[in-house]
Coordinates of N, CA and C in Angstrom, one line a residue:
M9 N 159.0 8.1 64.7 CA 158.6 7.8 63.3 C 157.2 8.6 63.1
S10 N 157.3 9.5 62.2 CA 156.1 10.3 62.0 C 155.5 10.1 60.6
G11 N 156.3 9.6 59.7 CA 155.8 9.4 58.3 C 154.9 8.2 58.2
S12 N 154.5 7.9 56.9 CA 153.6 6.8 56.6 C 154.2 5.7 55.8
Q13 N 155.4 5.9 55.3 CA 156.0 4.9 54.4 C 157.5 4.6 54.9
G14 N 157.8 3.3 54.7 CA 159.2 3.0 54.8 C 159.9 3.2 53.5
L15 N 161.2 2.9 53.5 CA 162.1 3.1 52.3 C 162.7 1.8 51.9
L16 N 162.5 1.4 50.7 CA 163.1 0.2 50.1 C 164.2 0.6 49.2
V17 N 165.4 0.3 49.5 CA 166.5 0.6 48.6 C 166.8 -0.7 47.8
I18 N 166.8 -0.6 46.5 CA 167.0 -1.7 45.6 C 168.3 -1.5 44.7
A19 N 169.2 -2.4 44.8 CA 170.5 -2.2 44.1 C 170.6 -3.4 43.1
Q20 N 170.6 -3.1 41.8 CA 170.8 -4.2 40.9 C 172.3 -4.6 40.8
G21 N 172.5 -5.7 40.1 CA 173.9 -6.2 39.9 C 174.7 -5.3 38.9
S22 N 175.9 -5.9 38.5 CA 176.8 -5.2 37.7 C 176.3 -5.0 36.3
G23 N 177.0 -4.2 35.5 CA 176.6 -3.9 34.2 C 176.0 -2.5 34.0
C24 N 175.8 -2.1 32.8 CA 175.4 -0.8 32.6 C 174.0 -0.6 32.0
L25 N 173.1 -1.6 32.2 CA 171.8 -1.5 31.8 C 171.0 -0.5 32.8
P26 N 170.0 0.2 32.3 CA 169.3 1.0 33.2 C 168.4 0.2 34.2
V27 N 168.2 0.7 35.3 CA 167.4 0.0 36.4 C 166.0 -0.4 35.8
Q28 N 165.4 0.5 35.1 CA 164.0 0.2 34.7 C 163.9 -0.9 33.7
S29 N 165.0 -1.4 33.1 CA 165.0 -2.5 32.2 C 165.2 -3.8 33.0
N30 N 165.4 -3.8 34.3 CA 165.7 -5.0 35.0 C 164.4 -5.5 35.6
D31 N 163.9 -6.7 35.1 CA 162.7 -7.2 35.6 C 162.7 -7.6 37.1
N32 N 163.9 -8.0 37.6 CA 164.0 -8.4 39.0 C 163.8 -7.2 39.9
V33 N 164.2 -6.0 39.5 CA 164.0 -4.8 40.3 C 162.5 -4.6 40.4
A34 N 161.8 -4.7 39.3 CA 160.3 -4.6 39.3 C 159.6 -5.6 40.2
A35 N 160.1 -6.8 40.2 CA 159.5 -7.9 41.0 C 159.7 -7.5 42.5
V36 N 160.9 -7.1 42.9 CA 161.2 -6.7 44.3 C 160.3 -5.6 44.7
R37 N 160.1 -4.6 43.8 CA 159.3 -3.5 44.1 C 157.8 -3.9 44.4
R38 N 157.3 -4.9 43.6 CA 156.0 -5.4 43.9 C 155.8 -6.1 45.2
A39 N 156.9 -6.7 45.7 CA 156.9 -7.4 46.9 C 156.8 -6.5 48.2
F40 N 157.1 -5.2 48.0 CA 157.0 -4.2 49.1 C 156.1 -3.1 48.7
P41 N 154.8 -3.3 48.5 CA 154.0 -2.2 47.9 C 153.8 -1.0 48.9
D42 N 154.0 -1.2 50.2 CA 153.8 -0.1 51.1 C 155.0 0.7 51.3
F43 N 156.1 0.4 50.6 CA 157.4 1.1 50.8 C 157.6 2.0 49.6
A44 N 158.2 3.1 49.8 CA 158.7 4.0 48.7 C 160.0 3.3 48.2
A45 N 160.2 3.2 46.9 CA 161.4 2.5 46.4 C 162.4 3.5 45.9
L46 N 163.7 3.2 46.2 CA 164.8 4.0 45.7 C 165.7 3.1 44.9
T47 N 166.0 3.5 43.7 CA 167.1 3.0 42.9 C 167.9 4.1 42.5
V48 N 169.2 3.8 42.3 CA 170.1 4.9 41.9 C 170.8 4.4 40.6
E49 N 170.7 5.1 39.6 CA 171.3 4.7 38.3 C 172.8 4.9 38.4
K50 N 173.5 4.0 37.7 CA 175.0 4.1 37.7 C 175.5 5.2 36.8
Y51 N 176.7 5.7 37.1 CA 177.3 6.8 36.3 C 177.2 6.5 34.8
G52 N 176.8 7.5 34.1 CA 176.8 7.4 32.6 C 175.7 6.6 32.0
V53 N 174.8 6.0 32.9 CA 173.7 5.2 32.4 C 172.5 6.0 32.3
S54 N 171.9 6.1 31.2 CA 170.7 6.8 31.0 C 169.5 5.9 31.0
P55 N 168.4 6.3 31.6 CA 167.2 5.5 31.6 C 166.7 5.1 30.2
A56 N 167.2 5.9 29.2 CA 166.8 5.6 27.8 C 167.7 4.6 27.1
R57 N 168.8 4.2 27.8 CA 169.7 3.3 27.2 C 169.0 2.0 26.7
E58 N 169.5 1.4 25.6 CA 168.9 0.2 25.1 C 168.9 -0.9 26.1
A59 N 167.8 -1.6 26.2 CA 167.5 -2.6 27.2 C 168.0 -4.0 26.8
T60 N 169.1 -4.0 26.0 CA 169.7 -5.3 25.7 C 171.0 -5.4 26.6
D61 N 171.5 -6.6 26.7 CA 172.7 -6.7 27.5 C 173.9 -6.4 26.7
P62 N 174.4 -5.2 26.8 CA 175.5 -4.7 26.0 C 176.8 -5.3 26.4
D63 N 177.7 -5.4 25.5 CA 179.1 -5.8 25.8 C 179.7 -4.7 26.8
P64 N 180.3 -5.2 27.9 CA 180.9 -4.2 28.9 C 181.7 -3.1 28.2
E65 N 182.4 -3.5 27.1 CA 183.2 -2.5 26.4 C 182.4 -1.4 25.8
D66 N 181.1 -1.6 25.6 CA 180.2 -0.6 25.1 C 179.6 0.3 26.1
C67 N 179.9 0.1 27.4 CA 179.3 0.9 28.4 C 180.0 2.3 28.3
P68 N 179.3 3.4 28.8 CA 179.8 4.7 28.7 C 181.1 4.8 29.5
L69 N 182.0 5.7 29.1 CA 183.3 6.0 29.7 C 183.1 6.3 31.2
S70 N 182.1 7.2 31.5 CA 181.9 7.6 32.9 C 181.5 6.4 33.7
Y71 N 180.8 5.4 33.2 CA 180.5 4.2 33.9 C 181.8 3.5 34.3
H72 N 182.7 3.3 33.3 CA 183.9 2.6 33.6 C 184.8 3.4 34.6
A73 N 184.7 4.7 34.6 CA 185.5 5.5 35.5 C 185.0 5.5 36.9
H74 N 183.7 5.2 37.1 CA 183.2 5.3 38.5 C 182.5 4.0 39.0
S75 N 182.6 3.0 38.2 CA 181.9 1.7 38.5 C 182.6 0.9 39.6
T76 N 182.4 1.2 40.8 CA 183.0 0.4 41.9 C 181.9 0.2 43.0
V77 N 182.0 -0.8 43.7 CA 181.0 -1.1 44.8 C 181.1 0.1 45.8
T78 N 182.3 0.5 46.1 CA 182.5 1.6 47.1 C 181.8 2.9 46.6
Q79 N 181.9 3.2 45.4 CA 181.2 4.4 44.8 C 179.7 4.2 44.9
R80 N 179.2 3.0 44.6 CA 177.8 2.8 44.7 C 177.3 3.0 46.1
E81 N 178.1 2.5 47.0 CA 177.7 2.7 48.4 C 177.6 4.2 48.8
E82 N 178.6 4.9 48.4 CA 178.6 6.4 48.7 C 177.4 7.1 48.0
D83 N 177.1 6.7 46.8 CA 175.9 7.3 46.1 C 174.6 7.0 46.9
Y84 N 174.4 5.8 47.3 CA 173.2 5.4 48.1 C 173.2 6.2 49.4
V85 N 174.3 6.3 50.1 CA 174.3 7.0 51.4 C 173.9 8.4 51.2
R86 N 174.4 9.1 50.2 CA 174.1 10.5 49.9 C 172.6 10.7 49.7
V87 N 172.0 9.8 48.9 CA 170.5 9.9 48.7 C 169.7 9.6 49.9
V88 N 170.1 8.5 50.6 CA 169.3 8.2 51.8 C 169.4 9.3 52.9
E89 N 170.6 9.9 53.0 CA 170.7 11.0 54.0 C 169.8 12.1 53.7
I90 N 169.6 12.4 52.4 CA 168.6 13.5 52.0 C 167.2 13.0 52.3
L91 N 166.9 11.8 52.0 CA 165.5 11.3 52.2 C 165.1 11.2 53.7
K92 N 166.1 11.0 54.6 CA 165.8 10.9 56.0 C 165.1 12.1 56.5
K93 N 165.2 13.2 55.9 CA 164.6 14.5 56.3 C 163.2 14.7 55.7
K94 N 162.7 13.7 54.9 CA 161.4 13.9 54.3 C 160.3 13.4 55.3
K95 N 159.2 14.1 55.3 CA 158.2 13.9 56.2 C 157.4 12.6 56.0
W96 N 157.4 12.1 54.7 CA 156.7 10.9 54.4 C 157.4 9.6 54.9
W97 N 158.7 9.7 55.2 CA 159.4 8.5 55.6 C 159.2 8.2 57.1
N98 N 158.8 7.0 57.4 CA 158.6 6.6 58.8 C 159.8 6.1 59.5
G99 N 160.9 6.1 58.9 CA 162.2 5.6 59.5 C 162.5 4.2 59.2
K100 N 161.6 3.4 58.7 CA 161.8 2.0 58.4 C 162.7 1.9 57.1
L101 N 163.7 1.0 57.1 CA 164.6 0.9 56.0 C 164.9 -0.5 55.6
V102 N 164.6 -0.9 54.4 CA 164.9 -2.2 53.9 C 165.9 -2.1 52.7
L103 N 167.0 -2.8 52.8 CA 168.0 -2.8 51.7 C 167.9 -4.1 51.0
F104 N 167.9 -4.1 49.7 CA 167.8 -5.3 48.9 C 168.8 -5.2 47.7
G105 N 169.6 -6.2 47.5 CA 170.5 -6.2 46.4 C 170.9 -7.5 45.9
G106 N 171.1 -7.6 44.6 CA 171.5 -8.8 44.0 C 172.9 -8.7 43.3
S107 N 173.7 -9.7 43.4 CA 175.0 -9.8 42.8 C 175.8 -8.6 43.3
E108 N 176.4 -7.8 42.4 CA 177.2 -6.6 42.9 C 176.3 -5.7 43.7
G109 N 175.1 -5.6 43.4 CA 174.2 -4.7 44.3 C 174.0 -5.3 45.7
G110 N 174.1 -6.6 45.8 CA 174.1 -7.3 47.1 C 175.3 -6.9 47.9
S111 N 176.5 -6.9 47.2 CA 177.7 -6.5 47.9 C 177.6 -5.1 48.4
A112 N 177.0 -4.2 47.6 CA 176.9 -2.8 48.0 C 175.9 -2.7 49.2
M113 N 174.8 -3.4 49.2 CA 173.8 -3.3 50.3 C 174.4 -4.0 51.6
A114 N 175.2 -5.0 51.4 CA 175.8 -5.6 52.6 C 176.8 -4.6 53.3
G115 N 177.5 -3.9 52.4 CA 178.4 -2.9 53.0 C 177.7 -1.7 53.7
L116 N 176.4 -1.5 53.3 CA 175.7 -0.4 53.8 C 174.8 -0.8 55.0
S117 N 174.6 -2.0 55.3 CA 173.6 -2.5 56.3 C 173.9 -1.9 57.6
R118 N 175.1 -1.9 58.1 CA 175.4 -1.3 59.4 C 175.4 0.2 59.3
R119 N 176.0 0.7 58.3 CA 176.2 2.1 58.1 C 174.9 2.9 58.1
L120 N 173.9 2.3 57.5 CA 172.6 3.0 57.4 C 171.6 2.4 58.4
K121 N 172.0 1.5 59.3 CA 171.2 0.9 60.3 C 169.9 0.4 59.8
A122 N 169.9 -0.4 58.8 CA 168.8 -1.0 58.1 C 168.0 -1.9 59.1
D123 N 166.7 -1.9 58.9 CA 165.8 -2.8 59.7 C 165.9 -4.2 59.1
A124 N 166.1 -4.3 57.8 CA 166.2 -5.6 57.2 C 167.1 -5.5 55.9
V125 N 167.9 -6.5 55.7 CA 168.8 -6.5 54.5 C 168.5 -7.9 53.8
I126 N 168.2 -7.8 52.5 CA 168.0 -9.0 51.7 C 169.0 -9.0 50.6
L127 N 169.9 -10.1 50.6 CA 171.0 -10.1 49.7 C 170.9 -11.4 48.9
L128 N 171.0 -11.3 47.6 CA 171.0 -12.4 46.7 C 172.3 -12.5 45.9
S129 N 173.0 -13.6 46.1 CA 174.2 -13.9 45.4 C 175.2 -12.7 45.4
T130 N 175.6 -12.3 46.5 CA 176.5 -11.1 46.6 C 177.9 -11.5 46.0
G131 N 178.5 -10.5 45.5 CA 179.8 -10.8 44.9 C 180.9 -11.0 45.9
G132 N 180.8 -10.4 47.1 CA 181.7 -10.6 48.2 C 183.1 -10.1 47.9
G133 N 183.3 -9.4 46.8 CA 184.7 -8.8 46.5 C 185.6 -9.9 46.0
A134 N 185.2 -11.1 45.7 CA 186.0 -12.1 45.1 C 185.6 -12.4 43.7
T135 N 186.6 -12.9 42.9 CA 186.3 -13.2 41.5 C 185.5 -14.5 41.6
F136 N 184.9 -14.9 40.4 CA 184.2 -16.1 40.3 C 185.1 -17.3 40.6
G137 N 186.3 -17.3 40.1 CA 187.3 -18.3 40.3 C 187.6 -18.5 41.7
E138 N 187.8 -17.4 42.4 CA 188.1 -17.4 43.9 C 187.0 -18.0 44.7
M139 N 185.8 -17.7 44.3 CA 184.6 -18.2 45.0 C 184.5 -19.7 44.8
I140 N 184.7 -20.2 43.5 CA 184.7 -21.6 43.2 C 185.7 -22.4 44.0
K141 N 186.9 -21.8 44.2 CA 187.9 -22.5 45.0 C 187.5 -22.8 46.4
T142 N 186.6 -22.0 46.9 CA 186.2 -22.2 48.3 C 185.1 -23.3 48.4
L143 N 184.5 -23.7 47.2 CA 183.4 -24.6 47.2 C 183.7 -26.0 46.8
V144 N 184.9 -26.2 46.3 CA 185.3 -27.5 45.8 C 186.3 -28.2 46.8
P145 N 186.3 -29.5 46.7 CA 187.3 -30.3 47.6 C 188.7 -29.8 47.3
I146 N 189.5 -29.9 48.4 CA 190.9 -29.3 48.3 C 191.7 -30.0 47.2
E147 N 191.5 -31.3 46.9 CA 192.2 -32.0 45.9 C 191.9 -31.5 44.5
V148 N 190.8 -30.8 44.3 CA 190.4 -30.3 43.0 C 191.0 -28.9 42.8
R149 N 191.2 -28.1 43.9 CA 191.7 -26.7 43.9 C 193.0 -26.6 43.1
V150 N 193.8 -27.6 43.3 CA 195.2 -27.5 42.6 C 195.0 -27.4 41.1
D151 N 194.0 -28.1 40.5 CA 193.8 -28.1 39.1 C 193.0 -27.0 38.6
L152 N 192.4 -26.2 39.4 CA 191.5 -25.2 38.9 C 192.2 -24.0 38.2
D153 N 193.3 -23.6 38.7 CA 194.0 -22.5 38.0 C 194.4 -22.9 36.6
A154 N 194.9 -24.1 36.4 CA 195.3 -24.5 35.1 C 194.0 -24.7 34.2
F155 N 192.9 -25.2 34.8 CA 191.7 -25.3 34.1 C 191.1 -23.9 33.7
F156 N 191.1 -22.9 34.6 CA 190.6 -21.6 34.2 C 191.5 -21.0 33.1
D157 N 192.8 -21.2 33.3 CA 193.8 -20.6 32.2 C 193.4 -21.3 30.9
D158 N 193.2 -22.6 30.9 CA 192.9 -23.2 29.6 C 191.6 -22.7 29.0
V159 N 190.6 -22.5 29.9 CA 189.3 -22.0 29.4 C 189.5 -20.6 28.8
R160 N 190.3 -19.7 29.4 CA 190.5 -18.4 28.9 C 191.2 -18.4 27.5
Q161 N 192.1 -19.4 27.4 CA 192.8 -19.5 26.1 C 192.0 -20.2 25.0
N162 N 191.1 -21.0 25.4 CA 190.2 -21.8 24.5 C 188.8 -21.7 24.9
P163 N 188.2 -20.5 24.8 CA 186.8 -20.3 25.4 C 185.8 -21.2 24.7
D164 N 186.0 -21.7 23.5 CA 185.0 -22.6 22.9 C 185.3 -24.1 23.1
S165 N 186.3 -24.4 23.9 CA 186.7 -25.8 24.1 C 185.8 -26.4 25.2
I166 N 185.5 -27.7 25.0 CA 184.8 -28.4 26.0 C 185.7 -29.5 26.7
D167 N 186.9 -29.5 26.3 CA 187.8 -30.5 26.8 C 188.3 -30.0 28.2
T168 N 188.0 -30.7 29.3 CA 188.4 -30.3 30.6 C 189.7 -30.9 31.0
K169 N 190.4 -31.6 30.1 CA 191.7 -32.2 30.3 C 191.8 -33.0 31.6
G170 N 190.8 -33.7 31.9 CA 190.8 -34.6 33.0 C 190.4 -34.0 34.4
V171 N 190.1 -32.7 34.4 CA 189.6 -32.1 35.6 C 188.2 -32.7 35.9
K172 N 188.0 -33.2 37.1 CA 186.7 -33.8 37.5 C 186.1 -32.9 38.6
F173 N 184.9 -32.5 38.4 CA 184.2 -31.7 39.3 C 183.1 -32.5 40.0

């Protein structure tokens, strides 16, 4: 290790907002002041993009065409491999990700031989409904599919039709 700084890779969650508009990314950056920070913008997302939470349908077409956790992992690997050759880097690597970004960083932890990995609410490759099923008592699981179907059909409804959580 010849350099003077470690590398902090920060991966935000899903969506097509620019990294710079994410307050959580800025907070993580402040927690590691002695590390150089790396964020990689998603396909089709411009740093100048409006900083409101857009409808996913309004995201750029290139975002939709390339927005996968696997693609994100490949993009980070490409950039980190280039940075490994920089003299400023001392070889220390911290991966930090939340939500979908947590899934990407979890996938990269062994591949990049990170010194530390911090994951917040990773997606784990499962849908929200699938994750909920693993958290509730088995007797409730039977009713969840019907409950979720009802919610999809009646998104404004508050009637749980007897499902008890």
